[in-house]
PDB file of C-alpha atoms in Angstrom:
ATOM      1  CA  ARG K   1      61.781  73.736 139.108  1.00 72.00           C
ATOM      2  CA  LYS K   2      60.662  77.360 139.168  1.00 81.00           C
ATOM      3  CA  GLU K   3      60.180  78.923 142.593  1.00 91.00           C
ATOM      4  CA  VAL K   4      56.531  79.702 141.865  1.00 95.00           C
ATOM      5  CA  GLU K   5      54.796  78.150 138.896  1.00 95.00           C
ATOM      6  CA  GLN K   6      51.304  79.007 137.687  1.00 96.00           C
ATOM      7  CA  ASP K   7      48.940  77.829 134.971  1.00 90.00           C
ATOM      8  CA  PRO K   8      50.213  79.575 131.851  1.00 86.00           C
ATOM      9  CA  GLY K   9      46.764  80.620 130.643  1.00 88.00           C
ATOM     10  CA  PRO K  10      45.268  82.695 129.243  1.00 94.00           C
ATOM     11  CA  PHE K  11      41.778  81.879 130.428  1.00 95.00           C
ATOM     12  CA  ASN K  12      38.786  83.197 128.506  1.00 97.00           C
ATOM     13  CA  VAL K  13      35.484  82.574 130.236  1.00 97.00           C
ATOM     14  CA  PRO K  14      31.916  83.909 129.918  1.00 97.00           C
ATOM     15  CA  GLU K  15      30.358  85.996 132.622  1.00 98.00           C
ATOM     16  CA  GLY K  16      29.004  83.844 135.419  1.00 98.00           C
ATOM     17  CA  ALA K  17      31.529  81.060 134.910  1.00 98.00           C
ATOM     18  CA  THR K  18      33.597  79.503 137.653  1.00 98.00           C
ATOM     19  CA  VAL K  19      37.326  79.562 137.064  1.00 97.00           C
ATOM     20  CA  ALA K  20      40.153  77.960 139.011  1.00 97.00           C
ATOM     21  CA  PHE K  21      43.823  78.929 139.117  1.00 97.00           C
ATOM     22  CA  ASN K  22      46.562  76.619 140.289  1.00 96.00           C
ATOM     23  CA  CYS K  23      50.014  77.339 141.603  1.00 96.00           C
ATOM     24  CA  THR K  24      52.911  75.300 142.961  1.00 97.00           C
ATOM     25  CA  TYR K  25      55.950  76.530 144.882  1.00 96.00           C
ATOM     26  CA  SER K  26      59.334  74.955 145.440  1.00 94.00           C
ATOM     27  CA  ASN K  27      60.450  76.233 148.861  1.00 92.00           C
ATOM     28  CA  SER K  28      58.816  74.053 151.483  1.00 91.00           C
ATOM     29  CA  ALA K  29      59.895  76.517 154.184  1.00 89.00           C
ATOM     30  CA  SER K  30      57.934  79.430 152.695  1.00 90.00           C
ATOM     31  CA  GLN K  31      55.868  81.086 155.368  1.00 86.00           C
ATOM     32  CA  SER K  32      53.111  83.131 153.805  1.00 90.00           C
ATOM     33  CA  PHE K  33      51.052  82.847 150.659  1.00 94.00           C
ATOM     34  CA  PHE K  34      48.941  85.308 148.716  1.00 95.00           C
ATOM     35  CA  TRP K  35      46.991  85.911 145.575  1.00 96.00           C
ATOM     36  CA  TYR K  36      47.430  89.314 143.959  1.00 96.00           C
ATOM     37  CA  ARG K  37      45.724  90.749 140.919  1.00 97.00           C
ATOM     38  CA  GLN K  38      47.393  93.022 138.430  1.00 96.00           C
ATOM     39  CA  ASP K  39      45.575  95.059 135.839  1.00 96.00           C
ATOM     40  CA  CYS K  40      47.353  95.971 132.618  1.00 93.00           C
ATOM     41  CA  ARG K  41      50.220  98.412 133.298  1.00 92.00           C
ATOM     42  CA  LYS K  42      49.205  98.775 136.943  1.00 95.00           C
ATOM     43  CA  GLU K  43      50.715  97.751 140.240  1.00 95.00           C
ATOM     44  CA  PRO K  44      49.889  94.392 141.822  1.00 95.00           C
ATOM     45  CA  LYS K  45      47.176  94.579 144.452  1.00 94.00           C
ATOM     46  CA  LEU K  46      46.556  92.099 147.211  1.00 93.00           C
ATOM     47  CA  LEU K  47      43.484  89.999 146.554  1.00 95.00           C
ATOM     48  CA  MET K  48      43.698  87.693 149.537  1.00 94.00           C
ATOM     49  CA  SER K  49      45.985  85.793 151.847  1.00 92.00           C
ATOM     50  CA  VAL K  50      45.949  82.014 151.660  1.00 93.00           C
ATOM     51  CA  TYR K  51      45.762  79.708 154.667  1.00 85.00           C
ATOM     52  CA  SER K  52      45.870  75.947 155.094  1.00 85.00           C
ATOM     53  CA  SER K  53      42.368  76.070 156.526  1.00 86.00           C
ATOM     54  CA  GLY K  54      41.172  77.739 153.356  1.00 87.00           C
ATOM     55  CA  ASN K  55      39.616  81.157 153.228  1.00 92.00           C
ATOM     56  CA  GLU K  56      36.766  82.726 151.388  1.00 94.00           C
ATOM     57  CA  ASP K  57      36.026  86.319 150.500  1.00 94.00           C
ATOM     58  CA  GLY K  58      32.760  86.673 148.656  1.00 96.00           C
ATOM     59  CA  ARG K  59      33.117  84.956 145.294  1.00 97.00           C
ATOM     60  CA  PHE K  60      36.780  84.151 145.888  1.00 97.00           C
ATOM     61  CA  THR K  61      38.079  81.064 147.666  1.00 97.00           C
ATOM     62  CA  ALA K  62      41.752  80.314 148.250  1.00 96.00           C
ATOM     63  CA  GLN K  63      43.307  77.107 149.464  1.00 96.00           C
ATOM     64  CA  LEU K  64      46.786  76.050 150.514  1.00 95.00           C
ATOM     65  CA  ASN K  65      48.112  72.494 150.656  1.00 94.00           C
ATOM     66  CA  ARG K  66      51.501  72.611 152.364  1.00 93.00           C
ATOM     67  CA  ALA K  67      52.171  68.900 151.892  1.00 93.00           C
ATOM     68  CA  SER K  68      51.948  69.147 148.122  1.00 94.00           C
ATOM     69  CA  GLN K  69      53.133  72.792 148.015  1.00 95.00           C
ATOM     70  CA  TYR K  70      50.079  73.765 146.067  1.00 95.00           C
ATOM     71  CA  ILE K  71      47.921  76.894 146.150  1.00 96.00           C
ATOM     72  CA  SER K  72      44.624  77.455 144.419  1.00 97.00           C
ATOM     73  CA  LEU K  73      42.193  80.274 143.758  1.00 97.00           C
ATOM     74  CA  LEU K  74      38.578  79.756 142.756  1.00 97.00           C
ATOM     75  CA  ILE K  75      36.433  82.547 141.371  1.00 98.00           C
ATOM     76  CA  ARG K  76      32.714  81.898 141.230  1.00 98.00           C
ATOM     77  CA  ASP K  77      30.173  83.823 139.172  1.00 98.00           C
ATOM     78  CA  SER K  78      32.851  85.743 137.279  1.00 98.00           C
ATOM     79  CA  LYS K  79      32.275  89.378 136.465  1.00 98.00           C
ATOM     80  CA  LEU K  80      33.682  91.471 133.650  1.00 98.00           C
ATOM     81  CA  SER K  81      35.633  93.384 136.290  1.00 97.00           C
ATOM     82  CA  ASP K  82      37.473  90.199 137.272  1.00 98.00           C
ATOM     83  CA  SER K  83      39.452  90.424 134.023  1.00 98.00           C
ATOM     84  CA  ALA K  84      43.071  90.814 135.113  1.00 98.00           C
ATOM     85  CA  THR K  85      46.273  88.859 135.626  1.00 97.00           C
ATOM     86  CA  TYR K  86      46.264  86.776 138.802  1.00 97.00           C
ATOM     87  CA  LEU K  87      49.579  86.405 140.567  1.00 97.00           C
ATOM     88  CA  CYS K  88      50.486  83.651 142.974  1.00 97.00           C
ATOM     89  CA  VAL K  89      52.887  85.020 145.598  1.00 95.00           C
ATOM     90  CA  VAL K  90      54.989  83.265 148.212  1.00 95.00           C
ATOM     91  CA  THR K  91      57.257  84.757 150.859  1.00 91.00           C
ATOM     92  CA  GLY K  92      60.744  83.645 151.720  1.00 84.00           C
ATOM     93  CA  SER K  93      61.587  81.537 154.711  1.00 80.00           C
ATOM     94  CA  GLY K  94      63.143  82.405 158.044  1.00 78.00           C
ATOM     95  CA  GLY K  95      64.745  85.816 158.065  1.00 79.00           C
ATOM     96  CA  SER K  96      63.884  86.392 154.404  1.00 83.00           C
ATOM     97  CA  ASN K  97      60.146  86.328 154.894  1.00 84.00           C
ATOM     98  CA  TYR K  98      59.979  89.932 153.657  1.00 89.00           C
ATOM     99  CA  LYS K  99      60.935  88.773 150.170  1.00 92.00           C
ATOM    100  CA  LEU K 100      57.971  88.156 147.862  1.00 93.00           C
ATOM    101  CA  THR K 101      58.380  85.656 145.042  1.00 94.00           C
ATOM    102  CA  PHE K 102      55.839  86.143 142.288  1.00 95.00           C
ATOM    103  CA  GLY K 103      54.624  83.699 139.698  1.00 96.00           C
ATOM    104  CA  LYS K 104      54.415  84.942 136.113  1.00 95.00           C
ATOM    105  CA  GLY K 105      50.692  85.281 136.450  1.00 95.00           C
ATOM    106  CA  THR K 106      47.660  83.900 134.683  1.00 96.00           C
ATOM    107  CA  LEU K 107      45.633  86.216 132.493  1.00 96.00           C
ATOM    108  CA  LEU K 108      41.883  85.999 132.886  1.00 97.00           C
ATOM    109  CA  THR K 109      39.470  87.575 130.439  1.00 98.00           C
ATOM    110  CA  VAL K 110      35.791  87.465 131.307  1.00 98.00           C
ATOM    111  CA  ASN K 111      33.609  87.960 128.255  1.00 97.00           C
ATOM    112  CA  PRO K 112      30.056  89.334 128.142  1.00 95.00           C
TER     113      PRO K 112
ATOM    114  CA  ASN F   6      47.004 109.499 153.597  1.00 53.00           C
ATOM    115  CA  ALA F   7      48.889 109.293 150.331  1.00 73.00           C
ATOM    116  CA  GLY F   8      50.002 105.897 149.160  1.00 93.00           C
ATOM    117  CA  VAL F   9      53.430 104.930 147.892  1.00 96.00           C
ATOM    118  CA  MET F  10      54.463 107.594 145.398  1.00 97.00           C
ATOM    119  CA  GLN F  11      56.772 106.813 142.530  1.00 98.00           C
ATOM    120  CA  ASN F  12      58.164 109.151 139.947  1.00 97.00           C
ATOM    121  CA  PRO F  13      58.617 109.475 137.154  1.00 97.00           C
ATOM    122  CA  ARG F  14      55.788 107.212 136.047  1.00 97.00           C
ATOM    123  CA  HIS F  15      57.286 106.916 132.582  1.00 97.00           C
ATOM    124  CA  LEU F  16      60.893 107.476 131.614  1.00 97.00           C
ATOM    125  CA  VAL F  17      62.611 107.157 128.254  1.00 98.00           C
ATOM    126  CA  ARG F  18      66.377 106.948 128.142  1.00 98.00           C
ATOM    127  CA  ARG F  19      68.873 106.356 125.363  1.00 98.00           C
ATOM    128  CA  ARG F  20      71.375 103.557 125.745  1.00 98.00           C
ATOM    129  CA  GLY F  21      74.252 104.669 127.931  1.00 98.00           C
ATOM    130  CA  GLN F  22      72.299 107.290 129.870  1.00 98.00           C
ATOM    131  CA  GLU F  23      71.416 107.151 133.544  1.00 98.00           C
ATOM    132  CA  ALA F  24      67.961 106.508 134.976  1.00 98.00           C
ATOM    133  CA  ARG F  25      66.914 107.629 138.446  1.00 98.00           C
ATOM    134  CA  LEU F  26      63.672 106.336 139.869  1.00 98.00           C
ATOM    135  CA  ARG F  27      62.270 107.776 143.064  1.00 98.00           C
ATOM    136  CA  CYS F  28      59.979 106.305 145.665  1.00 98.00           C
ATOM    137  CA  SER F  29      58.343 108.008 148.633  1.00 97.00           C
ATOM    138  CA  PRO F  30      56.934 105.404 151.009  1.00 96.00           C
ATOM    139  CA  MET F  31      53.610 105.722 152.751  1.00 93.00           C
ATOM    140  CA  LYS F  32      53.614 108.001 155.759  1.00 91.00           C
ATOM    141  CA  GLY F  33      54.982 106.168 158.760  1.00 88.00           C
ATOM    142  CA  HIS F  34      56.678 103.479 156.683  1.00 90.00           C
ATOM    143  CA  SER F  35      60.423 103.133 157.019  1.00 91.00           C
ATOM    144  CA  HIS F  36      60.919  99.925 155.017  1.00 94.00           C
ATOM    145  CA  VAL F  37      61.178 100.076 151.243  1.00 96.00           C
ATOM    146  CA  TYR F  38      61.420  97.314 148.635  1.00 96.00           C
ATOM    147  CA  TRP F  39      62.123  97.539 144.921  1.00 98.00           C
ATOM    148  CA  TYR F  40      60.856  94.988 142.412  1.00 98.00           C
ATOM    149  CA  ARG F  41      61.374  94.772 138.670  1.00 98.00           C
ATOM    150  CA  GLN F  42      58.943  93.359 136.153  1.00 97.00           C
ATOM    151  CA  LEU F  43      60.399  92.572 132.752  1.00 94.00           C
ATOM    152  CA  PRO F  44      57.972  92.245 129.835  1.00 89.00           C
ATOM    153  CA  GLU F  45      55.892  89.059 130.094  1.00 85.00           C
ATOM    154  CA  GLU F  46      57.556  88.144 133.397  1.00 88.00           C
ATOM    155  CA  GLY F  47      56.611  88.130 137.064  1.00 90.00           C
ATOM    156  CA  LEU F  48      57.891  90.707 139.503  1.00 95.00           C
ATOM    157  CA  LYS F  49      61.392  89.987 140.821  1.00 96.00           C
ATOM    158  CA  PHE F  50      62.750  91.215 144.141  1.00 96.00           C
ATOM    159  CA  MET F  51      65.678  93.589 143.791  1.00 98.00           C
ATOM    160  CA  VAL F  52      66.488  95.248 147.099  1.00 98.00           C
ATOM    161  CA  TYR F  53      65.197  95.912 150.611  1.00 96.00           C
ATOM    162  CA  LEU F  54      66.152  99.116 152.391  1.00 96.00           C
ATOM    163  CA  GLN F  55      65.517 100.828 155.664  1.00 94.00           C
ATOM    164  CA  LYS F  56      66.426 104.413 156.337  1.00 89.00           C
ATOM    165  CA  GLU F  57      70.142 104.786 155.529  1.00 89.00           C
ATOM    166  CA  ASN F  58      70.654 101.022 155.355  1.00 94.00           C
ATOM    167  CA  ILE F  59      70.596  98.381 152.651  1.00 96.00           C
ATOM    168  CA  ILE F  60      69.240  95.239 154.276  1.00 95.00           C
ATOM    169  CA  ASP F  61      69.192  92.862 151.314  1.00 96.00           C
ATOM    170  CA  GLU F  62      70.397  93.616 147.799  1.00 96.00           C
ATOM    171  CA  SER F  63      70.554  90.011 146.641  1.00 95.00           C
ATOM    172  CA  GLY F  64      68.277  90.702 143.685  1.00 95.00           C
ATOM    173  CA  MET F  65      70.226  93.637 142.312  1.00 97.00           C
ATOM    174  CA  PRO F  66      72.292  93.128 139.169  1.00 95.00           C
ATOM    175  CA  LYS F  67      75.971  93.238 140.113  1.00 91.00           C
ATOM    176  CA  GLU F  68      76.812  96.197 137.924  1.00 95.00           C
ATOM    177  CA  ARG F  69      75.210  99.522 137.036  1.00 97.00           C
ATOM    178  CA  PHE F  70      72.392  99.277 139.606  1.00 98.00           C
ATOM    179  CA  SER F  71      72.377 100.931 143.003  1.00 97.00           C
ATOM    180  CA  ALA F  72      69.771 101.923 145.561  1.00 98.00           C
ATOM    181  CA  GLU F  73      69.639 104.205 148.535  1.00 97.00           C
ATOM    182  CA  PHE F  74      67.150 105.389 151.122  1.00 96.00           C
ATOM    183  CA  PRO F  75      68.587 108.480 152.796  1.00 93.00           C
ATOM    184  CA  LYS F  76      67.571 109.844 156.165  1.00 91.00           C
ATOM    185  CA  GLU F  77      65.667 112.602 154.404  1.00 91.00           C
ATOM    186  CA  GLY F  78      63.941 112.259 151.076  1.00 93.00           C
ATOM    187  CA  PRO F  79      62.769 109.431 148.867  1.00 96.00           C
ATOM    188  CA  SER F  80      64.403 106.127 148.087  1.00 97.00           C
ATOM    189  CA  ILE F  81      66.232 106.194 144.773  1.00 98.00           C
ATOM    190  CA  LEU F  82      66.962 103.357 142.386  1.00 98.00           C
ATOM    191  CA  ARG F  83      69.765 104.373 140.055  1.00 98.00           C
ATOM    192  CA  ILE F  84      70.639 102.607 136.828  1.00 98.00           C
ATOM    193  CA  GLN F  85      73.815 103.738 135.135  1.00 98.00           C
ATOM    194  CA  GLN F  86      74.617 103.245 131.456  1.00 98.00           C
ATOM    195  CA  VAL F  87      71.215 101.785 130.674  1.00 98.00           C
ATOM    196  CA  VAL F  88      70.844  99.037 128.081  1.00 97.00           C
ATOM    197  CA  ARG F  89      67.746  97.848 126.225  1.00 96.00           C
ATOM    198  CA  GLY F  90      67.395  94.927 128.618  1.00 96.00           C
ATOM    199  CA  ASP F  91      66.748  97.377 131.464  1.00 97.00           C
ATOM    200  CA  SER F  92      63.405  98.296 129.883  1.00 97.00           C
ATOM    201  CA  ALA F  93      60.893  97.200 132.491  1.00 97.00           C
ATOM    202  CA  ALA F  94      58.417  98.334 135.093  1.00 98.00           C
ATOM    203  CA  TYR F  95      60.047  99.121 138.424  1.00 98.00           C
ATOM    204  CA  PHE F  96      57.755  98.880 141.431  1.00 98.00           C
ATOM    205  CA  CYS F  97      58.478 100.232 144.857  1.00 97.00           C
ATOM    206  CA  ALA F  98      56.674  98.958 147.939  1.00 96.00           C
ATOM    207  CA  SER F  99      56.734 100.002 151.569  1.00 95.00           C
ATOM    208  CA  SER F 100      55.772  98.593 154.937  1.00 92.00           C
ATOM    209  CA  PRO F 101      55.696  99.995 158.474  1.00 87.00           C
ATOM    210  CA  ASN F 102      58.082  97.303 159.727  1.00 81.00           C
ATOM    211  CA  GLN F 103      59.766  94.299 158.204  1.00 77.00           C
ATOM    212  CA  PHE F 104      57.073  92.761 156.070  1.00 74.00           C
ATOM    213  CA  SER F 105      55.869  89.416 157.291  1.00 63.00           C
ATOM    214  CA  GLY F 106      52.235  89.448 156.340  1.00 63.00           C
ATOM    215  CA  ASN F 107      50.033  91.543 154.161  1.00 68.00           C
ATOM    216  CA  THR F 108      51.027  95.022 155.352  1.00 81.00           C
ATOM    217  CA  ILE F 109      52.914  95.914 152.215  1.00 89.00           C
ATOM    218  CA  TYR F 110      51.775  98.503 149.720  1.00 92.00           C
ATOM    219  CA  PHE F 111      52.943  98.931 146.154  1.00 95.00           C
ATOM    220  CA  GLY F 112      53.365 102.136 144.230  1.00 96.00           C
ATOM    221  CA  GLU F 113      51.986 102.518 140.728  1.00 96.00           C
ATOM    222  CA  GLY F 114      55.359 101.782 139.184  1.00 97.00           C
ATOM    223  CA  SER F 115      57.867 103.532 136.969  1.00 98.00           C
ATOM    224  CA  TRP F 116      58.015 102.354 133.358  1.00 97.00           C
ATOM    225  CA  LEU F 117      61.493 102.641 131.915  1.00 98.00           C
ATOM    226  CA  THR F 118      61.977 102.417 128.176  1.00 97.00           C
ATOM    227  CA  VAL F 119      65.502 102.327 126.788  1.00 98.00           C
ATOM    228  CA  VAL F 120      65.804 103.277 123.128  1.00 97.00           C
TER     229      VAL F 120
END
């Protein structure tokens, strides 16, 4: 099982659509969880942290289920500017919590 | 306050040459991390350094790759005798202390092409 596995994509959606990304991770001792976005040939940028209680930032909602080792990201009312690759990211456990493990990413294209 | 600065942004090397990638962390940051992104792959951890110390190099290939973060100057990722498989984007990140949350910042990356 891969350390972090994401929907392979790509996703093509019209503007205004709601889109959901799913991610699973293998290390049950992982401590922190994030969604990053990466534009083509750019660096990854933090989109939001993910907590068991769920968190929302505008049109973006992230959820963590530790029992099933599952992370999700929901984007409502998609905009053209949301087109990017979305990366599920998990930190190591214990003393290796500085180490980020990235999924391969899911490409989203929002069409006019 | 400048962000994480990487140079060169693009580098072309012939097989067998050496590549040196430099990273200046954000001001006040003394922890540096290098990640590699192969084509169509996710970023992979390579090495974690503090000033003058390698903390974790578990992601570094055993041969040809080395990293340093001297007391003065930028962190350097050095790849000797490059091969085509080294073609990738190399991202540096920095944090003010050992990263354990979201206080990590990535540079814009260095794209290495081996021909």
